[in-house]
């Protein structure tokens, strides 16, 4: 059986980076993408040091030509695309609905929704022809429940959940699985921005979690690996919340 190939967007920091490292430890061919070539080269060196074959391709997921080229470059480099993790995303500008702007709406939806749509379009183009593949979209608990002060971000993640379900239905008969992983708070730079770099606000937010803490990026990466791999062949069209019990309340 040929070595599997995974493509990860938004791979240079946080969850994306941890996921790339986790796949590399399994010996999977890893293609990482983002907008900063220097950081991409550094990550590739780390992946190679773990014994994986790896490559970086710069891409802006809001541009269809760039997404198509990214997928094609992945296939050209490794001959196939078995797994895709659509992780590129932004929280946008947070605040009450009365403060939201059309600029923030377009910027947030361009990355989180259009970026996911374009990634799905071109990943599925390859996977449907192969007759197999697995895609994991990064959602959020904000794509499952309301979050005051994060209306535009939450709306974008609800849209990602809808895209996940529709793509799963289109791919199921052809052997292409599409799922989402929906983290709660994760100890990343995004979380610090989300709470306004306010220690008291962060403590209060985490206190609302039944687990009383944020997840680590490694915990989210391990969930992505489980959902993505062939050990779960009948799992498709689902969103797996990794939130320390928050959405169980």
JSON list of C-alpha atoms in Angstrom, two decimals:
[
{"chain": "A", "resi": 1, "resn": "UNK", "atom": "CA", "xyz": [0.00, 0.00, 0.00]},
{"chain": "A", "resi": 2, "resn": "UNK", "atom": "CA", "xyz": [1.49, 3.41, -0.94]},
{"chain": "A", "resi": 3, "resn": "UNK", "atom": "CA", "xyz": [2.38, 5.86, 1.78]},
{"chain": "A", "resi": 4, "resn": "UNK", "atom": "CA", "xyz": [-0.51, 8.17, 2.51]},
{"chain": "A", "resi": 5, "resn": "UNK", "atom": "CA", "xyz": [-0.34, 11.89, 1.80]},
{"chain": "A", "resi": 6, "resn": "UNK", "atom": "CA", "xyz": [-1.98, 14.59, 3.93]},
{"chain": "A", "resi": 7, "resn": "UNK", "atom": "CA", "xyz": [-2.49, 18.25, 3.02]},
{"chain": "A", "resi": 8, "resn": "UNK", "atom": "CA", "xyz": [-2.97, 20.74, 5.86]},
{"chain": "A", "resi": 9, "resn": "UNK", "atom": "CA", "xyz": [-3.97, 24.36, 5.29]},
{"chain": "A", "resi": 10, "resn": "UNK", "atom": "CA", "xyz": [-3.22, 26.97, 7.94]},
{"chain": "A", "resi": 11, "resn": "UNK", "atom": "CA", "xyz": [-0.45, 24.64, 9.06]},
{"chain": "A", "resi": 12, "resn": "UNK", "atom": "CA", "xyz": [2.20, 27.03, 10.34]},
{"chain": "A", "resi": 13, "resn": "UNK", "atom": "CA", "xyz": [0.91, 27.66, 13.86]},
{"chain": "A", "resi": 14, "resn": "UNK", "atom": "CA", "xyz": [-1.32, 26.23, 16.56]},
{"chain": "A", "resi": 15, "resn": "UNK", "atom": "CA", "xyz": [-3.54, 23.28, 15.74]},
{"chain": "A", "resi": 16, "resn": "UNK", "atom": "CA", "xyz": [-2.34, 23.04, 12.13]},
{"chain": "A", "resi": 17, "resn": "UNK", "atom": "CA", "xyz": [1.30, 22.80, 13.15]},
{"chain": "A", "resi": 18, "resn": "UNK", "atom": "CA", "xyz": [0.59, 20.22, 15.87]},
{"chain": "A", "resi": 19, "resn": "UNK", "atom": "CA", "xyz": [-1.41, 18.16, 13.37]},
{"chain": "A", "resi": 20, "resn": "UNK", "atom": "CA", "xyz": [1.42, 18.24, 10.83]},
{"chain": "A", "resi": 21, "resn": "UNK", "atom": "CA", "xyz": [3.88, 17.01, 13.45]},
{"chain": "A", "resi": 22, "resn": "UNK", "atom": "CA", "xyz": [1.50, 14.26, 14.57]},
{"chain": "A", "resi": 23, "resn": "UNK", "atom": "CA", "xyz": [1.04, 12.97, 11.01]},
{"chain": "A", "resi": 24, "resn": "UNK", "atom": "CA", "xyz": [4.80, 13.11, 10.42]},
{"chain": "A", "resi": 25, "resn": "UNK", "atom": "CA", "xyz": [5.37, 10.85, 13.41]},
{"chain": "A", "resi": 26, "resn": "UNK", "atom": "CA", "xyz": [3.16, 8.28, 11.66]},
{"chain": "A", "resi": 27, "resn": "UNK", "atom": "CA", "xyz": [5.37, 8.38, 8.55]},
{"chain": "A", "resi": 28, "resn": "UNK", "atom": "CA", "xyz": [2.72, 10.03, 6.38]},
{"chain": "A", "resi": 29, "resn": "UNK", "atom": "CA", "xyz": [3.79, 12.35, 3.55]},
{"chain": "A", "resi": 30, "resn": "UNK", "atom": "CA", "xyz": [2.91, 15.83, 4.83]},
{"chain": "A", "resi": 31, "resn": "UNK", "atom": "CA", "xyz": [2.17, 18.91, 2.72]},
{"chain": "A", "resi": 32, "resn": "UNK", "atom": "CA", "xyz": [1.81, 22.07, 4.78]},
{"chain": "A", "resi": 33, "resn": "UNK", "atom": "CA", "xyz": [0.45, 25.34, 3.50]},
{"chain": "A", "resi": 34, "resn": "UNK", "atom": "CA", "xyz": [0.17, 28.92, 4.67]},
{"chain": "A", "resi": 35, "resn": "UNK", "atom": "CA", "xyz": [1.14, 32.42, 3.65]},
{"chain": "A", "resi": 36, "resn": "UNK", "atom": "CA", "xyz": [4.65, 32.68, 5.14]},
{"chain": "A", "resi": 37, "resn": "UNK", "atom": "CA", "xyz": [7.38, 30.79, 3.25]},
{"chain": "A", "resi": 38, "resn": "UNK", "atom": "CA", "xyz": [10.06, 31.26, 5.94]},
{"chain": "A", "resi": 39, "resn": "UNK", "atom": "CA", "xyz": [7.87, 29.68, 8.61]},
{"chain": "A", "resi": 40, "resn": "UNK", "atom": "CA", "xyz": [6.89, 26.99, 6.10]},
{"chain": "A", "resi": 41, "resn": "UNK", "atom": "CA", "xyz": [10.52, 26.09, 5.43]},
{"chain": "A", "resi": 42, "resn": "UNK", "atom": "CA", "xyz": [11.21, 25.87, 9.16]},
{"chain": "A", "resi": 43, "resn": "UNK", "atom": "CA", "xyz": [8.25, 23.55, 9.72]},
{"chain": "A", "resi": 44, "resn": "UNK", "atom": "CA", "xyz": [9.27, 21.33, 6.79]},
{"chain": "A", "resi": 45, "resn": "UNK", "atom": "CA", "xyz": [12.73, 20.94, 8.37]},
{"chain": "A", "resi": 46, "resn": "UNK", "atom": "CA", "xyz": [11.06, 19.75, 11.59]},
{"chain": "A", "resi": 47, "resn": "UNK", "atom": "CA", "xyz": [8.88, 17.30, 9.68]},
{"chain": "A", "resi": 48, "resn": "UNK", "atom": "CA", "xyz": [11.85, 15.90, 7.78]},
{"chain": "A", "resi": 49, "resn": "UNK", "atom": "CA", "xyz": [13.72, 15.47, 11.06]},
{"chain": "A", "resi": 50, "resn": "UNK", "atom": "CA", "xyz": [10.88, 13.22, 12.22]},
{"chain": "A", "resi": 51, "resn": "UNK", "atom": "CA", "xyz": [11.47, 10.97, 9.21]},
{"chain": "A", "resi": 52, "resn": "UNK", "atom": "CA", "xyz": [8.53, 12.06, 7.09]},
{"chain": "A", "resi": 53, "resn": "UNK", "atom": "CA", "xyz": [8.57, 13.28, 3.53]},
{"chain": "A", "resi": 54, "resn": "UNK", "atom": "CA", "xyz": [7.30, 16.85, 3.56]},
{"chain": "A", "resi": 55, "resn": "UNK", "atom": "CA", "xyz": [6.78, 19.94, 1.42]},
{"chain": "A", "resi": 56, "resn": "UNK", "atom": "CA", "xyz": [5.51, 23.48, 1.87]},
{"chain": "A", "resi": 57, "resn": "UNK", "atom": "CA", "xyz": [3.45, 25.34, -0.73]},
{"chain": "A", "resi": 58, "resn": "UNK", "atom": "CA", "xyz": [2.36, 28.91, -0.11]},
{"chain": "A", "resi": 59, "resn": "UNK", "atom": "CA", "xyz": [-1.33, 29.53, -0.72]},
{"chain": "A", "resi": 60, "resn": "UNK", "atom": "CA", "xyz": [-4.09, 31.96, 0.16]},
{"chain": "A", "resi": 61, "resn": "UNK", "atom": "CA", "xyz": [-7.24, 29.86, 0.62]},
{"chain": "A", "resi": 62, "resn": "UNK", "atom": "CA", "xyz": [-9.46, 32.78, -0.39]},
{"chain": "A", "resi": 63, "resn": "UNK", "atom": "CA", "xyz": [-8.11, 32.61, -3.95]},
{"chain": "A", "resi": 64, "resn": "UNK", "atom": "CA", "xyz": [-9.41, 29.72, -6.05]},
{"chain": "A", "resi": 65, "resn": "UNK", "atom": "CA", "xyz": [-6.43, 29.62, -8.41]},
{"chain": "A", "resi": 66, "resn": "UNK", "atom": "CA", "xyz": [-4.10, 29.33, -5.41]},
{"chain": "A", "resi": 67, "resn": "UNK", "atom": "CA", "xyz": [-6.15, 26.52, -3.85]},
{"chain": "A", "resi": 68, "resn": "UNK", "atom": "CA", "xyz": [-6.33, 24.60, -7.13]},
{"chain": "A", "resi": 69, "resn": "UNK", "atom": "CA", "xyz": [-2.57, 24.99, -7.59]},
{"chain": "A", "resi": 70, "resn": "UNK", "atom": "CA", "xyz": [-1.94, 23.82, -4.01]},
{"chain": "A", "resi": 71, "resn": "UNK", "atom": "CA", "xyz": [-3.92, 20.63, -4.51]},
{"chain": "A", "resi": 72, "resn": "UNK", "atom": "CA", "xyz": [-2.33, 19.98, -7.89]},
{"chain": "A", "resi": 73, "resn": "UNK", "atom": "CA", "xyz": [1.16, 20.58, -6.47]},
{"chain": "A", "resi": 74, "resn": "UNK", "atom": "CA", "xyz": [0.46, 18.08, -3.70]},
{"chain": "A", "resi": 75, "resn": "UNK", "atom": "CA", "xyz": [-0.57, 15.40, -6.18]},
{"chain": "A", "resi": 76, "resn": "UNK", "atom": "CA", "xyz": [2.36, 16.19, -8.45]},
{"chain": "A", "resi": 77, "resn": "UNK", "atom": "CA", "xyz": [4.80, 15.92, -5.54]},
{"chain": "A", "resi": 78, "resn": "UNK", "atom": "CA", "xyz": [3.46, 12.74, -3.93]},
{"chain": "A", "resi": 79, "resn": "UNK", "atom": "CA", "xyz": [1.18, 11.16, -6.53]},
{"chain": "A", "resi": 80, "resn": "UNK", "atom": "CA", "xyz": [-2.00, 11.20, -4.47]},
{"chain": "A", "resi": 81, "resn": "UNK", "atom": "CA", "xyz": [-4.06, 13.00, -1.82]},
{"chain": "A", "resi": 82, "resn": "UNK", "atom": "CA", "xyz": [-5.48, 10.75, 0.89]},
{"chain": "A", "resi": 83, "resn": "UNK", "atom": "CA", "xyz": [-6.26, 13.16, 3.72]},
{"chain": "A", "resi": 84, "resn": "UNK", "atom": "CA", "xyz": [-6.93, 16.90, 3.84]},
{"chain": "A", "resi": 85, "resn": "UNK", "atom": "CA", "xyz": [-7.22, 19.03, 6.96]},
{"chain": "A", "resi": 86, "resn": "UNK", "atom": "CA", "xyz": [-8.84, 22.38, 6.24]},
{"chain": "A", "resi": 87, "resn": "UNK", "atom": "CA", "xyz": [-7.52, 24.35, 9.19]},
{"chain": "A", "resi": 88, "resn": "UNK", "atom": "CA", "xyz": [-6.98, 27.86, 7.80]},
{"chain": "A", "resi": 89, "resn": "UNK", "atom": "CA", "xyz": [-9.21, 30.25, 9.71]},
{"chain": "A", "resi": 90, "resn": "UNK", "atom": "CA", "xyz": [-9.59, 33.52, 11.55]},
{"chain": "A", "resi": 91, "resn": "UNK", "atom": "CA", "xyz": [-11.67, 34.76, 14.47]},
{"chain": "A", "resi": 92, "resn": "UNK", "atom": "CA", "xyz": [-12.03, 38.16, 12.82]},
{"chain": "A", "resi": 93, "resn": "UNK", "atom": "CA", "xyz": [-12.90, 41.20, 14.89]},
{"chain": "A", "resi": 94, "resn": "UNK", "atom": "CA", "xyz": [-14.85, 40.27, 17.99]},
{"chain": "A", "resi": 95, "resn": "UNK", "atom": "CA", "xyz": [-17.51, 42.40, 19.66]},
{"chain": "A", "resi": 96, "resn": "UNK", "atom": "CA", "xyz": [-21.27, 42.83, 19.95]},
{"chain": "A", "resi": 97, "resn": "UNK", "atom": "CA", "xyz": [-23.44, 42.62, 16.86]},
{"chain": "A", "resi": 98, "resn": "UNK", "atom": "CA", "xyz": [-24.03, 46.36, 17.03]},
{"chain": "A", "resi": 99, "resn": "UNK", "atom": "CA", "xyz": [-20.31, 46.95, 16.45]},
{"chain": "A", "resi": 100, "resn": "UNK", "atom": "CA", "xyz": [-19.89, 44.56, 13.52]},
{"chain": "A", "resi": 101, "resn": "UNK", "atom": "CA", "xyz": [-18.91, 45.83, 10.08]},
{"chain": "A", "resi": 102, "resn": "UNK", "atom": "CA", "xyz": [-19.30, 44.60, 6.55]},
{"chain": "A", "resi": 103, "resn": "UNK", "atom": "CA", "xyz": [-15.51, 44.57, 6.24]},
{"chain": "A", "resi": 104, "resn": "UNK", "atom": "CA", "xyz": [-15.20, 42.17, 9.18]},
{"chain": "A", "resi": 105, "resn": "UNK", "atom": "CA", "xyz": [-17.97, 39.99, 7.78]},
{"chain": "A", "resi": 106, "resn": "UNK", "atom": "CA", "xyz": [-16.29, 39.70, 4.37]},
{"chain": "A", "resi": 107, "resn": "UNK", "atom": "CA", "xyz": [-12.82, 39.12, 5.81]},
{"chain": "A", "resi": 108, "resn": "UNK", "atom": "CA", "xyz": [-14.03, 36.42, 8.22]},
{"chain": "A", "resi": 109, "resn": "UNK", "atom": "CA", "xyz": [-16.28, 34.64, 5.74]},
{"chain": "A", "resi": 110, "resn": "UNK", "atom": "CA", "xyz": [-13.68, 34.82, 2.97]},
{"chain": "A", "resi": 111, "resn": "UNK", "atom": "CA", "xyz": [-11.21, 32.81, 5.04]},
{"chain": "A", "resi": 112, "resn": "UNK", "atom": "CA", "xyz": [-13.47, 30.54, 7.07]},
{"chain": "A", "resi": 113, "resn": "UNK", "atom": "CA", "xyz": [-16.27, 29.81, 4.61]},
{"chain": "A", "resi": 114, "resn": "UNK", "atom": "CA", "xyz": [-15.02, 30.56, 1.10]},
{"chain": "A", "resi": 115, "resn": "UNK", "atom": "CA", "xyz": [-11.62, 29.09, 2.01]},
{"chain": "A", "resi": 116, "resn": "UNK", "atom": "CA", "xyz": [-13.24, 25.88, 3.22]},
{"chain": "A", "resi": 117, "resn": "UNK", "atom": "CA", "xyz": [-15.53, 25.70, 0.19]},
{"chain": "A", "resi": 118, "resn": "UNK", "atom": "CA", "xyz": [-12.65, 26.14, -2.27]},
{"chain": "A", "resi": 119, "resn": "UNK", "atom": "CA", "xyz": [-10.52, 23.62, -0.41]},
{"chain": "A", "resi": 120, "resn": "UNK", "atom": "CA", "xyz": [-13.34, 21.07, -0.43]},
{"chain": "A", "resi": 121, "resn": "UNK", "atom": "CA", "xyz": [-14.00, 21.70, -4.14]},
{"chain": "A", "resi": 122, "resn": "UNK", "atom": "CA", "xyz": [-10.47, 20.93, -5.24]},
{"chain": "A", "resi": 123, "resn": "UNK", "atom": "CA", "xyz": [-9.66, 18.23, -2.69]},
{"chain": "A", "resi": 124, "resn": "UNK", "atom": "CA", "xyz": [-12.81, 16.36, -3.63]},
{"chain": "A", "resi": 125, "resn": "UNK", "atom": "CA", "xyz": [-12.00, 16.78, -7.31]},
{"chain": "A", "resi": 126, "resn": "UNK", "atom": "CA", "xyz": [-8.94, 14.60, -6.70]},
{"chain": "A", "resi": 127, "resn": "UNK", "atom": "CA", "xyz": [-10.41, 12.25, -4.10]},
{"chain": "A", "resi": 128, "resn": "UNK", "atom": "CA", "xyz": [-13.54, 11.42, -6.07]},
{"chain": "A", "resi": 129, "resn": "UNK", "atom": "CA", "xyz": [-11.37, 10.43, -9.02]},
{"chain": "A", "resi": 130, "resn": "UNK", "atom": "CA", "xyz": [-9.24, 8.26, -6.72]},
{"chain": "A", "resi": 131, "resn": "UNK", "atom": "CA", "xyz": [-12.32, 6.60, -5.22]},
{"chain": "A", "resi": 132, "resn": "UNK", "atom": "CA", "xyz": [-11.18, 7.32, -1.67]},
{"chain": "A", "resi": 133, "resn": "UNK", "atom": "CA", "xyz": [-10.17, 10.10, 0.68]},
{"chain": "A", "resi": 134, "resn": "UNK", "atom": "CA", "xyz": [-10.85, 11.74, 4.01]},
{"chain": "A", "resi": 135, "resn": "UNK", "atom": "CA", "xyz": [-11.34, 15.43, 4.72]},
{"chain": "A", "resi": 136, "resn": "UNK", "atom": "CA", "xyz": [-11.47, 17.10, 8.13]},
{"chain": "A", "resi": 137, "resn": "UNK", "atom": "CA", "xyz": [-12.76, 20.66, 8.37]},
{"chain": "A", "resi": 138, "resn": "UNK", "atom": "CA", "xyz": [-11.92, 22.72, 11.45]},
{"chain": "A", "resi": 139, "resn": "UNK", "atom": "CA", "xyz": [-15.10, 24.02, 13.00]},
{"chain": "A", "resi": 140, "resn": "UNK", "atom": "CA", "xyz": [-15.58, 25.25, 16.58]},
{"chain": "A", "resi": 141, "resn": "UNK", "atom": "CA", "xyz": [-18.04, 24.93, 19.43]},
{"chain": "A", "resi": 142, "resn": "UNK", "atom": "CA", "xyz": [-19.03, 28.37, 18.11]},
{"chain": "A", "resi": 143, "resn": "UNK", "atom": "CA", "xyz": [-20.37, 26.46, 15.11]},
{"chain": "A", "resi": 144, "resn": "UNK", "atom": "CA", "xyz": [-22.72, 24.52, 17.40]},
{"chain": "A", "resi": 145, "resn": "UNK", "atom": "CA", "xyz": [-23.81, 26.99, 20.09]},
{"chain": "A", "resi": 146, "resn": "UNK", "atom": "CA", "xyz": [-24.09, 30.74, 20.33]},
{"chain": "A", "resi": 147, "resn": "UNK", "atom": "CA", "xyz": [-21.17, 32.75, 21.69]},
{"chain": "A", "resi": 148, "resn": "UNK", "atom": "CA", "xyz": [-21.88, 36.33, 22.79]},
{"chain": "A", "resi": 149, "resn": "UNK", "atom": "CA", "xyz": [-19.48, 38.77, 21.19]},
{"chain": "A", "resi": 150, "resn": "UNK", "atom": "CA", "xyz": [-18.50, 36.38, 18.40]},
{"chain": "A", "resi": 151, "resn": "UNK", "atom": "CA", "xyz": [-21.51, 36.55, 16.09]},
{"chain": "A", "resi": 152, "resn": "UNK", "atom": "CA", "xyz": [-19.66, 36.76, 12.77]},
{"chain": "A", "resi": 153, "resn": "UNK", "atom": "CA", "xyz": [-17.13, 34.10, 13.74]},
{"chain": "A", "resi": 154, "resn": "UNK", "atom": "CA", "xyz": [-19.90, 31.81, 14.99]},
{"chain": "A", "resi": 155, "resn": "UNK", "atom": "CA", "xyz": [-21.93, 32.33, 11.83]},
{"chain": "A", "resi": 156, "resn": "UNK", "atom": "CA", "xyz": [-18.90, 31.40, 9.74]},
{"chain": "A", "resi": 157, "resn": "UNK", "atom": "CA", "xyz": [-18.37, 28.19, 11.70]},
{"chain": "A", "resi": 158, "resn": "UNK", "atom": "CA", "xyz": [-22.05, 27.26, 11.47]},
{"chain": "A", "resi": 159, "resn": "UNK", "atom": "CA", "xyz": [-21.51, 27.59, 7.71]},
{"chain": "A", "resi": 160, "resn": "UNK", "atom": "CA", "xyz": [-18.49, 25.26, 7.90]},
{"chain": "A", "resi": 161, "resn": "UNK", "atom": "CA", "xyz": [-20.69, 22.68, 9.63]},
{"chain": "A", "resi": 162, "resn": "UNK", "atom": "CA", "xyz": [-23.22, 22.96, 6.80]},
{"chain": "A", "resi": 163, "resn": "UNK", "atom": "CA", "xyz": [-20.53, 22.59, 4.14]},
{"chain": "A", "resi": 164, "resn": "UNK", "atom": "CA", "xyz": [-19.24, 19.52, 5.96]},
{"chain": "A", "resi": 165, "resn": "UNK", "atom": "CA", "xyz": [-22.60, 17.79, 5.92]},
{"chain": "A", "resi": 166, "resn": "UNK", "atom": "CA", "xyz": [-23.31, 18.58, 2.26]},
{"chain": "A", "resi": 167, "resn": "UNK", "atom": "CA", "xyz": [-19.86, 17.49, 1.09]},
{"chain": "A", "resi": 168, "resn": "UNK", "atom": "CA", "xyz": [-20.16, 14.27, 3.11]},
{"chain": "A", "resi": 169, "resn": "UNK", "atom": "CA", "xyz": [-23.41, 13.40, 1.35]},
{"chain": "A", "resi": 170, "resn": "UNK", "atom": "CA", "xyz": [-21.85, 14.09, -2.04]},
{"chain": "A", "resi": 171, "resn": "UNK", "atom": "CA", "xyz": [-18.77, 11.98, -1.31]},
{"chain": "A", "resi": 172, "resn": "UNK", "atom": "CA", "xyz": [-20.15, 9.04, 0.68]},
{"chain": "A", "resi": 173, "resn": "UNK", "atom": "CA", "xyz": [-21.00, 6.68, -2.17]},
{"chain": "A", "resi": 174, "resn": "UNK", "atom": "CA", "xyz": [-17.63, 7.33, -3.81]},
{"chain": "A", "resi": 175, "resn": "UNK", "atom": "CA", "xyz": [-15.62, 6.50, -0.69]},
{"chain": "A", "resi": 176, "resn": "UNK", "atom": "CA", "xyz": [-14.78, 10.08, 0.29]},
{"chain": "A", "resi": 177, "resn": "UNK", "atom": "CA", "xyz": [-15.45, 10.92, 3.94]},
{"chain": "A", "resi": 178, "resn": "UNK", "atom": "CA", "xyz": [-15.93, 14.49, 5.17]},
{"chain": "A", "resi": 179, "resn": "UNK", "atom": "CA", "xyz": [-16.13, 15.36, 8.86]},
{"chain": "A", "resi": 180, "resn": "UNK", "atom": "CA", "xyz": [-15.47, 18.30, 11.14]},
{"chain": "A", "resi": 181, "resn": "UNK", "atom": "CA", "xyz": [-13.63, 18.68, 14.42]},
{"chain": "A", "resi": 182, "resn": "UNK", "atom": "CA", "xyz": [-15.06, 21.42, 16.64]},
{"chain": "A", "resi": 183, "resn": "UNK", "atom": "CA", "xyz": [-12.69, 22.50, 19.41]},
{"chain": "A", "resi": 184, "resn": "UNK", "atom": "CA", "xyz": [-13.60, 24.48, 22.47]},
{"chain": "A", "resi": 185, "resn": "UNK", "atom": "CA", "xyz": [-10.93, 26.78, 23.88]},
{"chain": "A", "resi": 186, "resn": "UNK", "atom": "CA", "xyz": [-7.44, 25.69, 22.89]},
{"chain": "A", "resi": 187, "resn": "UNK", "atom": "CA", "xyz": [-4.24, 27.10, 24.33]},
{"chain": "A", "resi": 188, "resn": "UNK", "atom": "CA", "xyz": [-3.18, 29.05, 21.25]},
{"chain": "A", "resi": 189, "resn": "UNK", "atom": "CA", "xyz": [-2.51, 32.63, 20.24]},
{"chain": "A", "resi": 190, "resn": "UNK", "atom": "CA", "xyz": [-6.09, 32.77, 18.92]},
{"chain": "A", "resi": 191, "resn": "UNK", "atom": "CA", "xyz": [-7.43, 32.10, 22.43]},
{"chain": "A", "resi": 192, "resn": "UNK", "atom": "CA", "xyz": [-5.33, 34.97, 23.78]},
{"chain": "A", "resi": 193, "resn": "UNK", "atom": "CA", "xyz": [-6.77, 37.27, 21.14]},
{"chain": "A", "resi": 194, "resn": "UNK", "atom": "CA", "xyz": [-10.26, 35.94, 21.79]},
{"chain": "A", "resi": 195, "resn": "UNK", "atom": "CA", "xyz": [-10.12, 36.99, 25.46]},
{"chain": "A", "resi": 196, "resn": "UNK", "atom": "CA", "xyz": [-8.44, 40.30, 24.67]},
{"chain": "A", "resi": 197, "resn": "UNK", "atom": "CA", "xyz": [-5.22, 39.19, 26.37]},
{"chain": "A", "resi": 198, "resn": "UNK", "atom": "CA", "xyz": [-7.04, 39.68, 29.67]},
{"chain": "A", "resi": 199, "resn": "UNK", "atom": "CA", "xyz": [-6.03, 37.11, 32.29]},
{"chain": "A", "resi": 200, "resn": "UNK", "atom": "CA", "xyz": [-9.24, 37.57, 34.29]},
{"chain": "A", "resi": 201, "resn": "UNK", "atom": "CA", "xyz": [-11.41, 37.19, 31.18]},
{"chain": "A", "resi": 202, "resn": "UNK", "atom": "CA", "xyz": [-9.50, 34.07, 30.20]},
{"chain": "A", "resi": 203, "resn": "UNK", "atom": "CA", "xyz": [-9.87, 32.56, 33.67]},
{"chain": "A", "resi": 204, "resn": "UNK", "atom": "CA", "xyz": [-13.59, 33.28, 33.64]},
{"chain": "A", "resi": 205, "resn": "UNK", "atom": "CA", "xyz": [-14.02, 31.75, 30.19]},
{"chain": "A", "resi": 206, "resn": "UNK", "atom": "CA", "xyz": [-12.16, 28.58, 31.15]},
{"chain": "A", "resi": 207, "resn": "UNK", "atom": "CA", "xyz": [-14.12, 28.33, 34.40]},
{"chain": "A", "resi": 208, "resn": "UNK", "atom": "CA", "xyz": [-17.27, 27.91, 32.27]},
{"chain": "A", "resi": 209, "resn": "UNK", "atom": "CA", "xyz": [-15.79, 24.74, 30.80]},
{"chain": "A", "resi": 210, "resn": "UNK", "atom": "CA", "xyz": [-16.66, 21.54, 32.70]},
{"chain": "A", "resi": 211, "resn": "UNK", "atom": "CA", "xyz": [-13.03, 20.44, 32.35]},
{"chain": "A", "resi": 212, "resn": "UNK", "atom": "CA", "xyz": [-11.91, 23.80, 33.82]},
{"chain": "A", "resi": 213, "resn": "UNK", "atom": "CA", "xyz": [-9.08, 24.23, 31.32]},
{"chain": "A", "resi": 214, "resn": "UNK", "atom": "CA", "xyz": [-8.24, 24.80, 27.69]},
{"chain": "A", "resi": 215, "resn": "UNK", "atom": "CA", "xyz": [-7.28, 21.91, 25.43]},
{"chain": "A", "resi": 216, "resn": "UNK", "atom": "CA", "xyz": [-3.74, 21.54, 24.18]},
{"chain": "A", "resi": 217, "resn": "UNK", "atom": "CA", "xyz": [-3.05, 21.68, 20.48]},
{"chain": "A", "resi": 218, "resn": "UNK", "atom": "CA", "xyz": [-1.81, 18.10, 20.72]},
{"chain": "A", "resi": 219, "resn": "UNK", "atom": "CA", "xyz": [-5.19, 16.93, 22.05]},
{"chain": "A", "resi": 220, "resn": "UNK", "atom": "CA", "xyz": [-6.97, 18.48, 19.08]},
{"chain": "A", "resi": 221, "resn": "UNK", "atom": "CA", "xyz": [-4.39, 17.04, 16.67]},
{"chain": "A", "resi": 222, "resn": "UNK", "atom": "CA", "xyz": [-4.92, 13.53, 18.01]},
{"chain": "A", "resi": 223, "resn": "UNK", "atom": "CA", "xyz": [-8.67, 13.89, 17.47]},
{"chain": "A", "resi": 224, "resn": "UNK", "atom": "CA", "xyz": [-8.07, 15.04, 13.90]},
{"chain": "A", "resi": 225, "resn": "UNK", "atom": "CA", "xyz": [-5.86, 12.01, 13.29]},
{"chain": "A", "resi": 226, "resn": "UNK", "atom": "CA", "xyz": [-8.54, 9.65, 14.60]},
{"chain": "A", "resi": 227, "resn": "UNK", "atom": "CA", "xyz": [-11.30, 11.21, 12.49]},
{"chain": "A", "resi": 228, "resn": "UNK", "atom": "CA", "xyz": [-9.11, 11.37, 9.38]},
{"chain": "A", "resi": 229, "resn": "UNK", "atom": "CA", "xyz": [-7.73, 7.86, 9.36]},
{"chain": "A", "resi": 230, "resn": "UNK", "atom": "CA", "xyz": [-9.19, 4.68, 7.91]},
{"chain": "A", "resi": 231, "resn": "UNK", "atom": "CA", "xyz": [-9.82, 3.26, 11.40]},
{"chain": "A", "resi": 232, "resn": "UNK", "atom": "CA", "xyz": [-13.15, 5.10, 11.25]},
{"chain": "A", "resi": 233, "resn": "UNK", "atom": "CA", "xyz": [-14.36, 4.15, 7.74]},
{"chain": "A", "resi": 234, "resn": "UNK", "atom": "CA", "xyz": [-18.09, 4.57, 8.46]},
{"chain": "A", "resi": 235, "resn": "UNK", "atom": "CA", "xyz": [-17.72, 8.00, 10.08]},
{"chain": "A", "resi": 236, "resn": "UNK", "atom": "CA", "xyz": [-18.81, 10.77, 7.74]},
{"chain": "A", "resi": 237, "resn": "UNK", "atom": "CA", "xyz": [-20.89, 13.93, 7.90]},
{"chain": "A", "resi": 238, "resn": "UNK", "atom": "CA", "xyz": [-20.23, 14.36, 11.61]},
{"chain": "A", "resi": 239, "resn": "UNK", "atom": "CA", "xyz": [-18.87, 17.18, 13.76]},
{"chain": "A", "resi": 240, "resn": "UNK", "atom": "CA", "xyz": [-16.87, 16.00, 16.74]},
{"chain": "A", "resi": 241, "resn": "UNK", "atom": "CA", "xyz": [-16.83, 18.53, 19.59]},
{"chain": "A", "resi": 242, "resn": "UNK", "atom": "CA", "xyz": [-13.59, 18.48, 21.59]},
{"chain": "A", "resi": 243, "resn": "UNK", "atom": "CA", "xyz": [-14.59, 20.88, 24.32]},
{"chain": "A", "resi": 244, "resn": "UNK", "atom": "CA", "xyz": [-14.09, 19.40, 27.76]},
{"chain": "A", "resi": 245, "resn": "UNK", "atom": "CA", "xyz": [-17.82, 18.76, 28.01]},
{"chain": "A", "resi": 246, "resn": "UNK", "atom": "CA", "xyz": [-19.07, 22.27, 27.23]},
{"chain": "A", "resi": 247, "resn": "UNK", "atom": "CA", "xyz": [-21.70, 21.33, 24.64]},
{"chain": "A", "resi": 248, "resn": "UNK", "atom": "CA", "xyz": [-22.93, 18.45, 26.82]},
{"chain": "A", "resi": 249, "resn": "UNK", "atom": "CA", "xyz": [-24.50, 20.95, 29.24]}
]
